[in-house]
Short mmCIF file of C-alpha atoms in Angstrom, two decimals:
data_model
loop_
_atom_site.label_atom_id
_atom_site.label_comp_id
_atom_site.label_asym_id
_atom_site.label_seq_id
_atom_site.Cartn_x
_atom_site.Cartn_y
_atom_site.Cartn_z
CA UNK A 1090 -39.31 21.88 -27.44
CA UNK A 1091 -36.24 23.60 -27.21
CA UNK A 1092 -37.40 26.38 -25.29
CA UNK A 1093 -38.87 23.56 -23.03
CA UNK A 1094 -35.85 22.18 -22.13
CA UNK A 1095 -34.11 24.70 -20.06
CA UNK A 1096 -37.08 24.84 -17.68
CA UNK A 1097 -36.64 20.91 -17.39
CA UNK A 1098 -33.07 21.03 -16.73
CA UNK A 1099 -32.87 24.11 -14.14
CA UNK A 1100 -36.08 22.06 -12.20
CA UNK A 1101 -33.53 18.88 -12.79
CA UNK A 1102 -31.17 21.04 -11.17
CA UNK A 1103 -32.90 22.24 -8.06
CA UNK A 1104 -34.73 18.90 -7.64
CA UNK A 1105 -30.64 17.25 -7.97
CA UNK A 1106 -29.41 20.05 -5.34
CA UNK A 1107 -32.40 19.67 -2.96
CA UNK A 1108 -31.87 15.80 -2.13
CA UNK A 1109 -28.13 16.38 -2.14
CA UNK A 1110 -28.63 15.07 2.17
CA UNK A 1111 -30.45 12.29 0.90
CA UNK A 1112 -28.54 10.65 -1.94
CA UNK A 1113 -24.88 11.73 -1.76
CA UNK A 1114 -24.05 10.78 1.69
CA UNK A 1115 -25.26 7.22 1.36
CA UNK A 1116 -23.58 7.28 -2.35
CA UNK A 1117 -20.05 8.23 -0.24
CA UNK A 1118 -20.81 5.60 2.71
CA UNK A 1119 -21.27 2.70 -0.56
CA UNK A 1120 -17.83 4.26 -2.01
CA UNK A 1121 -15.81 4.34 1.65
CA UNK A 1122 -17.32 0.51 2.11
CA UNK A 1123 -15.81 -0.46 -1.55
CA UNK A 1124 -12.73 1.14 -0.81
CA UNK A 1125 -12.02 -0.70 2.98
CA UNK A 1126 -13.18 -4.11 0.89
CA UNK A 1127 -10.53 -3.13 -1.53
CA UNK A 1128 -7.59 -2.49 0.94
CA UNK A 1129 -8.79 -6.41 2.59
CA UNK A 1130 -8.20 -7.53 -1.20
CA UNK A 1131 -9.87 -11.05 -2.07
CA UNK A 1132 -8.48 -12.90 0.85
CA UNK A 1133 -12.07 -11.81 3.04
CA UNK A 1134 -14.09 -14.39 4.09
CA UNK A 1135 -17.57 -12.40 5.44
CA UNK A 1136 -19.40 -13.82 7.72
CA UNK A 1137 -22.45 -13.67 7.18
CA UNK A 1138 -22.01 -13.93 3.85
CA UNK A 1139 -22.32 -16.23 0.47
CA UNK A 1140 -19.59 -18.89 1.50
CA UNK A 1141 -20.58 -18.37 6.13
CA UNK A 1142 -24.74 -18.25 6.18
CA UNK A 1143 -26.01 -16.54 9.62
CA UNK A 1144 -26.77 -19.70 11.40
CA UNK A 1145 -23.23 -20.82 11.23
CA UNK A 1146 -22.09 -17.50 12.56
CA UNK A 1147 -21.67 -17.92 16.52
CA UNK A 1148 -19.89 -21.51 15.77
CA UNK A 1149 -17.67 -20.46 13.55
CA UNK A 1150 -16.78 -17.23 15.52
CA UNK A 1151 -16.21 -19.59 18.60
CA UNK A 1152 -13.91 -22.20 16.71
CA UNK A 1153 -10.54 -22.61 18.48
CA UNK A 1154 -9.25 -22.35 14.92
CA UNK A 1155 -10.52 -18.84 15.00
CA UNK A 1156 -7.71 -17.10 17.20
CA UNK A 1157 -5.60 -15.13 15.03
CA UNK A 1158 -5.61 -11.89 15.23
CA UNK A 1159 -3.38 -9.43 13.80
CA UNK A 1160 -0.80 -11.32 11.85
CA UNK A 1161 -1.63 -12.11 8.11
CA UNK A 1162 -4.51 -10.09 7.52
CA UNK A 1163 -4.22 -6.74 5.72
CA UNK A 1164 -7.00 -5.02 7.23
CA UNK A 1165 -4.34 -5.10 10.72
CA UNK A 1166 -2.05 -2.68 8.90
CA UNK A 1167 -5.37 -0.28 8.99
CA UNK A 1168 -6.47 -0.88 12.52
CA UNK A 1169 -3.00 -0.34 14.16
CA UNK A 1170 -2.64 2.76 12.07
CA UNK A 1171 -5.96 3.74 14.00
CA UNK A 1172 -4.84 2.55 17.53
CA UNK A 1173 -1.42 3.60 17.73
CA UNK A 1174 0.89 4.24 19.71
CA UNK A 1175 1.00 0.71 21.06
CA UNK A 1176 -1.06 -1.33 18.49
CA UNK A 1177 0.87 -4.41 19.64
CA UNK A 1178 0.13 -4.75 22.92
CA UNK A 1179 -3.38 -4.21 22.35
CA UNK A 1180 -5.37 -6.87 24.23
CA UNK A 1181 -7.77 -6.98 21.20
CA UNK A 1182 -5.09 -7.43 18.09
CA UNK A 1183 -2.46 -8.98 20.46
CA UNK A 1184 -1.79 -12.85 19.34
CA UNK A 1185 -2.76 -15.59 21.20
CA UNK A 1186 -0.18 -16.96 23.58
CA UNK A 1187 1.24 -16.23 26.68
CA UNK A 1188 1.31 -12.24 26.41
CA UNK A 1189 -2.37 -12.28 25.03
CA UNK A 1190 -3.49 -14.08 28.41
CA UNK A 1191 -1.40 -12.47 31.23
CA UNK A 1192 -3.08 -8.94 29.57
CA UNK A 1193 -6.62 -10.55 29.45
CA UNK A 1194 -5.94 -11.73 32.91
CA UNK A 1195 -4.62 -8.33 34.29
CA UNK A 1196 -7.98 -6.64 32.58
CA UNK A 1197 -10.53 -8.66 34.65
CA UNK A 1198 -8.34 -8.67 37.51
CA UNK A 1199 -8.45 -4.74 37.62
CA UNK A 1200 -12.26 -4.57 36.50
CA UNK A 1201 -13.52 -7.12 39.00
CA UNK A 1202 -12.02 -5.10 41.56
CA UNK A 1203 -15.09 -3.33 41.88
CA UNK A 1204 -18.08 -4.54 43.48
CA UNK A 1205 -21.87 -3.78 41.68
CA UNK A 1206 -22.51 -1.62 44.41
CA UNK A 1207 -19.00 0.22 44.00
CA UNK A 1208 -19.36 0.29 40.19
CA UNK A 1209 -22.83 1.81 40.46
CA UNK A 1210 -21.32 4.80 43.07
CA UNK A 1211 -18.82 5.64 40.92
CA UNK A 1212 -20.43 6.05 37.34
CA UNK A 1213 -23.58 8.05 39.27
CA UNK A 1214 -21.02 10.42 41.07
CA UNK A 1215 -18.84 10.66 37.56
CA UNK A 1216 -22.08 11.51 35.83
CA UNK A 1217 -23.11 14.15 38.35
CA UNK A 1218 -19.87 15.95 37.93
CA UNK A 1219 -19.93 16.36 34.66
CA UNK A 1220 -23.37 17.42 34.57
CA UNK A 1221 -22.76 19.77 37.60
CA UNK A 1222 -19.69 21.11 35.00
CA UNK A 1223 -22.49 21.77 32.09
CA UNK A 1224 -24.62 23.82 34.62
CA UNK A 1225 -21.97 25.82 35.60
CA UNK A 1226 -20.65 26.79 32.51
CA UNK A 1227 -23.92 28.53 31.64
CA UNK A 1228 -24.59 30.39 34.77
CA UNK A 1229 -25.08 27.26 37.12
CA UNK A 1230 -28.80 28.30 37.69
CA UNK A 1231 -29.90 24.53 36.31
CA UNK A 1232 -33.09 26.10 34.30
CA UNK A 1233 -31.23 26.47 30.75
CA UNK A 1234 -31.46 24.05 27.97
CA UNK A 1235 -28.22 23.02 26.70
CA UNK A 1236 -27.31 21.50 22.86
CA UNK A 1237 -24.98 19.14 23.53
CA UNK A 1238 -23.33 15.85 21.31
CA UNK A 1239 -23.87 13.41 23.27
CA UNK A 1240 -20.70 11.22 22.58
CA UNK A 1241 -18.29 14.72 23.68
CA UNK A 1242 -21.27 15.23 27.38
CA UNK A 1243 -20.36 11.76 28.12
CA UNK A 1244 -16.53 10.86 27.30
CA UNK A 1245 -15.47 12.77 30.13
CA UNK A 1246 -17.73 10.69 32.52
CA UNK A 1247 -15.57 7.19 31.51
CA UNK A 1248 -12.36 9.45 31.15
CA UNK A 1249 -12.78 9.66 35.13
CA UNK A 1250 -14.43 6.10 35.65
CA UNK A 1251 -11.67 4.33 34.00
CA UNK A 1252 -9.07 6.13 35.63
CA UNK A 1253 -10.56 5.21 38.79
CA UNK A 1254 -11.09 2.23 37.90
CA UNK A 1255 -7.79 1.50 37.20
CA UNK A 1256 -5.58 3.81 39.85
CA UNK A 1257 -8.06 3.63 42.73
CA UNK A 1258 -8.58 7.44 43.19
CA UNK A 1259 -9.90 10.49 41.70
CA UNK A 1260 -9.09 11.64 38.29
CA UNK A 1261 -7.11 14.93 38.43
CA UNK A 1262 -8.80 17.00 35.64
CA UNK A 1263 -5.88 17.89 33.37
CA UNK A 1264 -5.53 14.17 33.04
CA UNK A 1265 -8.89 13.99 32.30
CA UNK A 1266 -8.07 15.92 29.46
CA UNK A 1267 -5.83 14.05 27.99
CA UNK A 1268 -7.44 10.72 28.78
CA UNK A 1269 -10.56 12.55 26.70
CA UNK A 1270 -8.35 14.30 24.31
CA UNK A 1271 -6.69 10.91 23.12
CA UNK A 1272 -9.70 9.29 22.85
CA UNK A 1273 -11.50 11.80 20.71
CA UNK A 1274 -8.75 11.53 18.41
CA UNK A 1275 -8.91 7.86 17.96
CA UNK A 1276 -12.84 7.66 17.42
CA UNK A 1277 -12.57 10.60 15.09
CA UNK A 1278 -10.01 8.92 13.65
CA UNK A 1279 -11.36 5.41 13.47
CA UNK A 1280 -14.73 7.51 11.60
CA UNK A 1281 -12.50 9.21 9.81
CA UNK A 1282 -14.09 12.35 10.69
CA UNK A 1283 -10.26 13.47 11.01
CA UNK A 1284 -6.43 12.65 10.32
CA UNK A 1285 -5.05 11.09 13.65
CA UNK A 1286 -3.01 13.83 15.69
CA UNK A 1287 0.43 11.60 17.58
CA UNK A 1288 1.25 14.56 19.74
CA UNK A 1289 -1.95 13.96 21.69
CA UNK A 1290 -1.88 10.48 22.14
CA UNK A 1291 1.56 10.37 22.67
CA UNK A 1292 0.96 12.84 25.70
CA UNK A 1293 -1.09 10.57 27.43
CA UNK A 1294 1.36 7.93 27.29
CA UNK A 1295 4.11 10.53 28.90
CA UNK A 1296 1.88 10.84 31.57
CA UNK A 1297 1.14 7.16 32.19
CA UNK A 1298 4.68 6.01 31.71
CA UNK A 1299 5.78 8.74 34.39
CA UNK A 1300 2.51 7.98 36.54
CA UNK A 1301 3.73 4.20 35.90
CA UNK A 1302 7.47 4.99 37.22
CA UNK A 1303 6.24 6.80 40.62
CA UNK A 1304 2.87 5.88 41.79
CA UNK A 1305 1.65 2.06 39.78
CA UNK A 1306 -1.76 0.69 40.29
CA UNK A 1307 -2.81 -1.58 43.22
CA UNK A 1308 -3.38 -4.40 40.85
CA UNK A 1309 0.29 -5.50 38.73
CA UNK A 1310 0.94 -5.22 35.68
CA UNK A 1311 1.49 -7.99 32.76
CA UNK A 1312 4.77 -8.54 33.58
CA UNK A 1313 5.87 -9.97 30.21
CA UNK A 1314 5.39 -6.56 28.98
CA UNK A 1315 7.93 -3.91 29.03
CA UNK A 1316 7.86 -0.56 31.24
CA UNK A 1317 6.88 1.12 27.94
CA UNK A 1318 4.60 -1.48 26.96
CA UNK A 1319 2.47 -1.16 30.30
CA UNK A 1320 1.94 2.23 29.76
CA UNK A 1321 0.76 1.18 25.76
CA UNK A 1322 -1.87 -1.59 27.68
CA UNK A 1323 -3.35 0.70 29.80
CA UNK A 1324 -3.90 3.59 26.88
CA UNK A 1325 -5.02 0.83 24.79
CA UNK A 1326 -7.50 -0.67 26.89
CA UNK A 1327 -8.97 1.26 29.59
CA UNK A 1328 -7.65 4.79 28.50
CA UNK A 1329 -9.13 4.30 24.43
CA UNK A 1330 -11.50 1.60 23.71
CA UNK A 1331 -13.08 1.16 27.43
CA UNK A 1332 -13.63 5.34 26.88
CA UNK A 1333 -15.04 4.82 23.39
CA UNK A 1334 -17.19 1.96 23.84
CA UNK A 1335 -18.41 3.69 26.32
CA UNK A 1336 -19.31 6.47 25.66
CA UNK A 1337 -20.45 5.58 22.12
CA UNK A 1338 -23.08 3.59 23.63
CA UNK A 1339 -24.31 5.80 25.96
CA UNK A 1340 -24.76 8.45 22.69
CA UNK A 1341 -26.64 5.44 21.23
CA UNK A 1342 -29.01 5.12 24.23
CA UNK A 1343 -29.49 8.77 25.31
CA UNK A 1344 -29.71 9.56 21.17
CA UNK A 1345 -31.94 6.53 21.16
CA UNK A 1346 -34.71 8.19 23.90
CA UNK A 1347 -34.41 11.21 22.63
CA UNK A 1348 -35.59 10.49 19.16
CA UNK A 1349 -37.93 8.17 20.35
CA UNK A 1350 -40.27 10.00 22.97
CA UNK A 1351 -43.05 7.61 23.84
CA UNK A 1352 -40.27 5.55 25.33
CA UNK A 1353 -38.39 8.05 27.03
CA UNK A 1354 -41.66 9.57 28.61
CA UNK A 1355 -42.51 5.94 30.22
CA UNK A 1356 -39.19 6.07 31.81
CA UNK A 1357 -39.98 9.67 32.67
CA UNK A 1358 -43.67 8.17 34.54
CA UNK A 1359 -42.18 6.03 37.06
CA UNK A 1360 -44.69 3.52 35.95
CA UNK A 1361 -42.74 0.95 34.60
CA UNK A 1362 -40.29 -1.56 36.48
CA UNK A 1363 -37.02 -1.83 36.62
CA UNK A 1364 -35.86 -3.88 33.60
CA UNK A 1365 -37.44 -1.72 31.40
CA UNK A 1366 -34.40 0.87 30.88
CA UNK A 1367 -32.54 -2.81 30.49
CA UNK A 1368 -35.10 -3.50 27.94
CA UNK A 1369 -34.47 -0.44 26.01
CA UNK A 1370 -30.71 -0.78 26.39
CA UNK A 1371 -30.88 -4.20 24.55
CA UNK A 1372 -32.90 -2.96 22.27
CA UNK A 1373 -30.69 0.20 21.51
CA UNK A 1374 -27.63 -2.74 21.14
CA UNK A 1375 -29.75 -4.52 18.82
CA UNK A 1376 -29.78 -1.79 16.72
CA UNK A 1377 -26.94 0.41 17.19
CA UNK A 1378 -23.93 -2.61 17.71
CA UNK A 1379 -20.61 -1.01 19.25
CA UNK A 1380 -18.58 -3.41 17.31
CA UNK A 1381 -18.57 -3.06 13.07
CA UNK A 1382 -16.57 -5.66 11.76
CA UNK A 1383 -13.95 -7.52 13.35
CA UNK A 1384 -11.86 -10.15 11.41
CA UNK A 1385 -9.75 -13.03 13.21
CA UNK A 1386 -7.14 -15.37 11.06
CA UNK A 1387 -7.84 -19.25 10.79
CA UNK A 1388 -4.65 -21.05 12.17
CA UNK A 1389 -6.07 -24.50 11.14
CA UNK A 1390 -8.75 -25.93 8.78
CA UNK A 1391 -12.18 -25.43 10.41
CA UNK A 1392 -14.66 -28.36 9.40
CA UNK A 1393 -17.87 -27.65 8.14
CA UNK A 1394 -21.17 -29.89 8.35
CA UNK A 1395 -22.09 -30.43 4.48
CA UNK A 1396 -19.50 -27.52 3.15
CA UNK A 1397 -16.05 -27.12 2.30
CA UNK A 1398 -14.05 -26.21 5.43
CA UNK A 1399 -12.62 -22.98 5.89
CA UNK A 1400 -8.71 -23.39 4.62
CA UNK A 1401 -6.29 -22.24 7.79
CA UNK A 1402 -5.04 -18.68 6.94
CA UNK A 1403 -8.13 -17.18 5.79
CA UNK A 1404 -9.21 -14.05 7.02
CA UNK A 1405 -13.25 -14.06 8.73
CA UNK A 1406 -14.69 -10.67 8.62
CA UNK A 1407 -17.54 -11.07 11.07
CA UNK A 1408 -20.12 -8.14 10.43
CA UNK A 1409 -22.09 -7.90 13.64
CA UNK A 1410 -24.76 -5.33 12.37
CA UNK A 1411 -25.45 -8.08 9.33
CA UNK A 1412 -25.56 -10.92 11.93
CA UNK A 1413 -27.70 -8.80 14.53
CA UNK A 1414 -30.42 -7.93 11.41
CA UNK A 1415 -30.52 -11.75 10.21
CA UNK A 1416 -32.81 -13.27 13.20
CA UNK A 1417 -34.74 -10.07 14.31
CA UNK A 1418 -38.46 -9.70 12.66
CA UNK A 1419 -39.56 -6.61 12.14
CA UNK A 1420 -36.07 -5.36 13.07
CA UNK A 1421 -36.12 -1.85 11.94
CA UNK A 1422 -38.67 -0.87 14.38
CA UNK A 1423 -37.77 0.33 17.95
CA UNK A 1424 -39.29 -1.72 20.52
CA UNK A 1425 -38.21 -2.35 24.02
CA UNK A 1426 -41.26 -4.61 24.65
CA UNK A 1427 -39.95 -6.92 22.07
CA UNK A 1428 -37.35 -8.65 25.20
CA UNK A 1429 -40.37 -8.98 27.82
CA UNK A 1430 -40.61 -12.68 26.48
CA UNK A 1431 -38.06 -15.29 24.97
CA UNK A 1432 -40.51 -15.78 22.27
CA UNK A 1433 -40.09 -12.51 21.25
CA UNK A 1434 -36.41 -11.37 21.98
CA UNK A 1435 -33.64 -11.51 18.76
CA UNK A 1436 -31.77 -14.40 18.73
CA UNK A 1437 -29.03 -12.87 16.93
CA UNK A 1438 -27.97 -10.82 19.56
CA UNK A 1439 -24.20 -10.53 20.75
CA UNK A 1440 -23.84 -7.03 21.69
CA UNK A 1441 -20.18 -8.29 23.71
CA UNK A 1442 -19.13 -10.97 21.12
CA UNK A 1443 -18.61 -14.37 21.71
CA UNK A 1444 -17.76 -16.33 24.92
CA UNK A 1445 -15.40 -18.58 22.99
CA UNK A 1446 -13.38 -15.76 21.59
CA UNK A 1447 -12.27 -12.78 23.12
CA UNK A 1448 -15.59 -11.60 24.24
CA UNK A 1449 -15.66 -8.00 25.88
CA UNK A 1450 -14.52 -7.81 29.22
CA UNK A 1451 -16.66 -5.18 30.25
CA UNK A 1452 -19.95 -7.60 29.45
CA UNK A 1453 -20.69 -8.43 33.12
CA UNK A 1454 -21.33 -4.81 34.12
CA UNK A 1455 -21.74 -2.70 30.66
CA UNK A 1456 -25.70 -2.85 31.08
CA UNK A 1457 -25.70 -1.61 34.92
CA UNK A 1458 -23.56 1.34 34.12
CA UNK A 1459 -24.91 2.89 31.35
CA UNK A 1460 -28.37 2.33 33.46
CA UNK A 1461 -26.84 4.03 36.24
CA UNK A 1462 -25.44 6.82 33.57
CA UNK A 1463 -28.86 7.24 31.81
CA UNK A 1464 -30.70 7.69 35.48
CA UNK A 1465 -28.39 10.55 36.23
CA UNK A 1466 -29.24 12.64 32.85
CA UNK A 1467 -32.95 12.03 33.38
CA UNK A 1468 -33.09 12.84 36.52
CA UNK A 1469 -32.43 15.87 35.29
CA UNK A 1470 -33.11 16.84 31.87
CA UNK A 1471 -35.73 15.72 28.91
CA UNK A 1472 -34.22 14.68 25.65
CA UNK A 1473 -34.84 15.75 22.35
CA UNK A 1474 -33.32 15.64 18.99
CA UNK A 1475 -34.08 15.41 15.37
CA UNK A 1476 -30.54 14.51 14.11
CA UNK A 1477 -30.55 11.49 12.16
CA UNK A 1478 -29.64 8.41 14.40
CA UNK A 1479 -27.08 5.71 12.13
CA UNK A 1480 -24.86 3.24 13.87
CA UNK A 1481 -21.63 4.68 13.09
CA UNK A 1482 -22.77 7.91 14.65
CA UNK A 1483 -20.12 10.74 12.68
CA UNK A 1484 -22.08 13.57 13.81
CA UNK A 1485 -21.70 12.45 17.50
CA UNK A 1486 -25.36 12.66 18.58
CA UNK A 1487 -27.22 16.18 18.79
CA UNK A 1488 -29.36 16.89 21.22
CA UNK A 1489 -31.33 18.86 23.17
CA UNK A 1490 -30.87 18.66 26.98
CA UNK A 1491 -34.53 20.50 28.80
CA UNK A 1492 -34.78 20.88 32.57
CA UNK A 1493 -37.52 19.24 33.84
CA UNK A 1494 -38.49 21.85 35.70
CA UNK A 1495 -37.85 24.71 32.46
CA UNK A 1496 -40.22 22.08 30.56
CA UNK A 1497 -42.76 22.67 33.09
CA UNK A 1498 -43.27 26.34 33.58
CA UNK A 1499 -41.62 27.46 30.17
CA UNK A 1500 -45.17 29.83 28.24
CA UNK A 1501 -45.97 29.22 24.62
CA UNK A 1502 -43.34 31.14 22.70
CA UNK A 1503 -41.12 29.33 24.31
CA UNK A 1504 -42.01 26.03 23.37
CA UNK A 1505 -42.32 27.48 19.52
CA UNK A 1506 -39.03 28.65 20.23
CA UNK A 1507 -37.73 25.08 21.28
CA UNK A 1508 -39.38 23.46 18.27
CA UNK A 1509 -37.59 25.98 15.97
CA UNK A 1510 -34.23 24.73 17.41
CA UNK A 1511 -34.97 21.63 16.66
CA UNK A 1512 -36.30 21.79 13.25
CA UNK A 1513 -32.62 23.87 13.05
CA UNK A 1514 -31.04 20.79 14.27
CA UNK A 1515 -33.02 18.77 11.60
CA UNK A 1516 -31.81 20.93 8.81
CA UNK A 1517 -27.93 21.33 10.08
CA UNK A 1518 -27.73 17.64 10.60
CA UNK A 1519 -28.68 16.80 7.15
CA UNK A 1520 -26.42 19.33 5.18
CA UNK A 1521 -24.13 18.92 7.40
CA UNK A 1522 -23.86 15.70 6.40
CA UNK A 1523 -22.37 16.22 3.11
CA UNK A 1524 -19.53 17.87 3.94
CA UNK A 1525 -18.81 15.59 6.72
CA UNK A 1526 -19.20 12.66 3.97
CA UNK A 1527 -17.05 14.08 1.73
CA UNK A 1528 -13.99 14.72 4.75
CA UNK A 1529 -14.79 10.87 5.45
CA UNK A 1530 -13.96 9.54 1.76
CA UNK A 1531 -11.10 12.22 1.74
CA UNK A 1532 -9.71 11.21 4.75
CA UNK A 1533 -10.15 7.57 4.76
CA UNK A 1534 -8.95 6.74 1.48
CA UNK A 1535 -5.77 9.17 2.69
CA UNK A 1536 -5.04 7.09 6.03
CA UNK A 1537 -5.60 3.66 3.99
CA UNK A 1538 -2.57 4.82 1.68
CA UNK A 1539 -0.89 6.06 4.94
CA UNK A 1540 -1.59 3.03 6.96
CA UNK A 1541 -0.43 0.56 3.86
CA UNK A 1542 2.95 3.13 3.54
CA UNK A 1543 3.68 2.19 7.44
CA UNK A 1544 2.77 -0.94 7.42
CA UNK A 1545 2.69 -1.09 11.35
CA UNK A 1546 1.30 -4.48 11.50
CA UNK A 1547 3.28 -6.11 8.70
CA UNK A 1548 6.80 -4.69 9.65
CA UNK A 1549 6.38 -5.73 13.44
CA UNK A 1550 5.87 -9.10 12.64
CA UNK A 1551 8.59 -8.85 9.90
CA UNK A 1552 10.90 -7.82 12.44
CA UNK A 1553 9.82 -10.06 15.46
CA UNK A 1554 10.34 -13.61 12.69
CA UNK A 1555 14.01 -11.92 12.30
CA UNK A 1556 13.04 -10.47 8.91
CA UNK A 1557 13.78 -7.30 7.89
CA UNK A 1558 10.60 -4.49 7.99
CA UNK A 1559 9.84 -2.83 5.00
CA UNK A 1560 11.25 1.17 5.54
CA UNK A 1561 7.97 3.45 6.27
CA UNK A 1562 8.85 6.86 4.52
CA UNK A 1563 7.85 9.75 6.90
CA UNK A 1564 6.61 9.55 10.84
CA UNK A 1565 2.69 10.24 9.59
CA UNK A 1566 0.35 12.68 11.40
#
């Protein structure tokens, strides 16, 4: 037996090494979620959850007693770590009260500025540029296949749409750059995919306070906001999330087709009509929500039918990708046909949050551009990929990007070749992601310590009740 056991361990080992992409990323993603439930301490409420069932989920998300944001949850210290510079002026973690709704008011001011028509225009010509840029860069001849991550193809696209969007002209392409360049840094931050970087972000808001000084929007300003403080708005809304959002979903969609060919290829026919890209936008929403988790503060008792009622200062951690799976049968499979009918559609579906409370101002015309987006890249190119698709996305979405007219006239060894990239892709994506696991638990649990050192959130509200903020040792990365 002895001499058995050697065998049995070295086949232990191999067997153990061999489903290292299978079991040790998933192990890390269960010890990263323990760890951000640890730095929230006891005082989380989730929702859904034991004490908040599913069904009670939209009301109690849209309670009037549901509006704080920032102040006395610890989980803010975290997120304006992430978001800096400008955390507080934030139009998502700013308090309610007057500041909270002349910046709410300025944001659909500036994005109702553009028309449908207008808004369609600008993301197709935005989309062609940077697609015309991809071309280019590898001989311009429009025949080659490019590997691409989706999220990095499409953040310059809504780097020059927001800009637009917000100034009224062209985006000059070193501002482009940094537009892109802060952004990147917050997502990868925010994924923790990498330690925040202040010199970049803190570039962009050189530029905008300069840009701010000489040549200021069309539409004003909050004016209860300082000159620096206008700048911190725009990088915070329009210039970092709107960029993200944005371009996160559009990896989410494009990832989506790509992975899921019989779909993609009844785009491709022309057969269909034209809801059905809508249909598999929902249905890409459904599965891949933008939004994680986002907690709001009680600031009064909120009465429950039959239960206790939720005491005022608790903190409500509402978990959209928990509330999105609750209603949806059969919800792991991925079926546009599923909205053709309201008998069929998820009822659990807020892919822009709730009316009631703060819902995302960019839910009137979200759906139309990334339509118009997704038209542009098929127009051109077949997708293909055969990276693993999860909602938070770390890898940034792999993919293969085939000419239609390459797909057409490209002989057999070609194709084999093709195939052999992508079973590449398959096998980088999956060890790849255990290193990339391994940075995140580094790296998170490093900028939780960091973020609780600071205390951004905590000493700014110390400060602004005439206390005195606790000293943060060091300026952090």
């Amino acid at each position: 037996m002895r001499g058995v056991g050697g065998p049995l361990a070295g086949a232990a080992a191999v067997g153990l090494t061999a489903g290292l992409p299978y079991w040790l990323p998933r192990l890390v993603i269960a010890l990263r979620v323990r760890l951000f439930a640890w730095v929230n301490g006891g005082e989380g409420i989730a929702v859904p959850g034991r004490e908040v069932p599913a069904e009670e989920f939209k009301r109690i998300y849209g309670h009037p007693a549901a509006n704080g944001r920032s102040r006395g949850a610890a989980l803010s210290d975290l997120f304006w770590y992430w978001l800096a510079p400008g955390p507080e002026v934030h139009q998502e973690h700013l308090e309610p009260g007057p500041r909270y709704d002349e910046v709410s008011r300025t944001t659909r001011r500036i994005l109702a500025g553009l028309s449908r028509e207008r808004w369609s225009e600008l993301v197709g010509r935005c989309t062609r540029r940077v697609l015309d840029e991809l071309d280019e860069a590898t001989g311009g001849t429009g025949a080659r296949e490019h590997r691409v991550r989706l999220r990095d193809l499409m953040m310059p696209v809504w780097a020059e749409v927001y800009y637009e969007v917000v100034f009224r002209e062209p985006c000059p392409r070193p501002v482009r750059d940094l537009i892109v360049g802060n952004a990147d840094d917050v997502v990868s931050a925010l994924k923790c995919t990498g330690l925040r970087h202040m010199d970049r972000r803190n570039r962009l808001t050189a530029y905008l306070r300069k840009r701010l000084a000489t040549a200021p929007p069309p539409v004003p300003l909050p004016s209860l906001l300082t000159e620096r403080e206008r700048a911190y708005y725009l990088q915070g809304t329009f210039f970092n999330t709107a960029v993200v959002q944005s371009s996160e979903a559009m990896a989410h969609l494009l990832l989506a087709l790509a992975t899921h060919q019989p779909v993609q290829e009844r785009l491709l026919s022309g057969e269909e009509d034209a809801d059905y890209l809508d249909h598999v936008i929902n249905e890409t929403l459904q599965h891949f929500p933008l939004f994680g988790v986002a907690h709001r503060v009680t600031t009064a008792d909120i009465p429950r039918s039959g239960r206790p009622p939720i005491p005022a200062g608790s903190v409500l951690l509402f978990n959209y990708p928990e509330y999105q799976r609750s209603g949806a049968a059969g919800h792991e499979r991925f079926d546009p046909d599923r909205w053709l009918s309201a008998d069929t559609r998820p009822s659990s579906f807020i892919p822009f949050g709730v009316t009631a409370n703060r819902p995302c101002p960019a839910r009137g015309f979200a759906v139309l551009t990334m339509r118009v987006a997704t038209e542009e890249v098929l127009r051109r190119f077949r997708l293909a990929s055969s990276a693993e698709h999860t909602r938070s996305l770390p890898s940034r979405g792999p993919c293969l990007l085939i000419p239609h007219a390459t797909r057409r006239t490209r002989p057999a060894w070609g194709r084999a070749r093709r195939a052999a990239r992508l079973a590449g892709m398959r096998l980088g994506d999956r060890w790849g992601a255990i290193p990339r696991s391994l940075t995140q638990l580094v790296l998170g649990g490093y900028m939780v310590w960091d973020a609780r050192r600071q205390g951004l959130c905590r000493n700014h509200f110390a400060t602004a009740s005439g206390g005195s903020a606790a000293p943060a040792v060091g300026g952090g990365r």
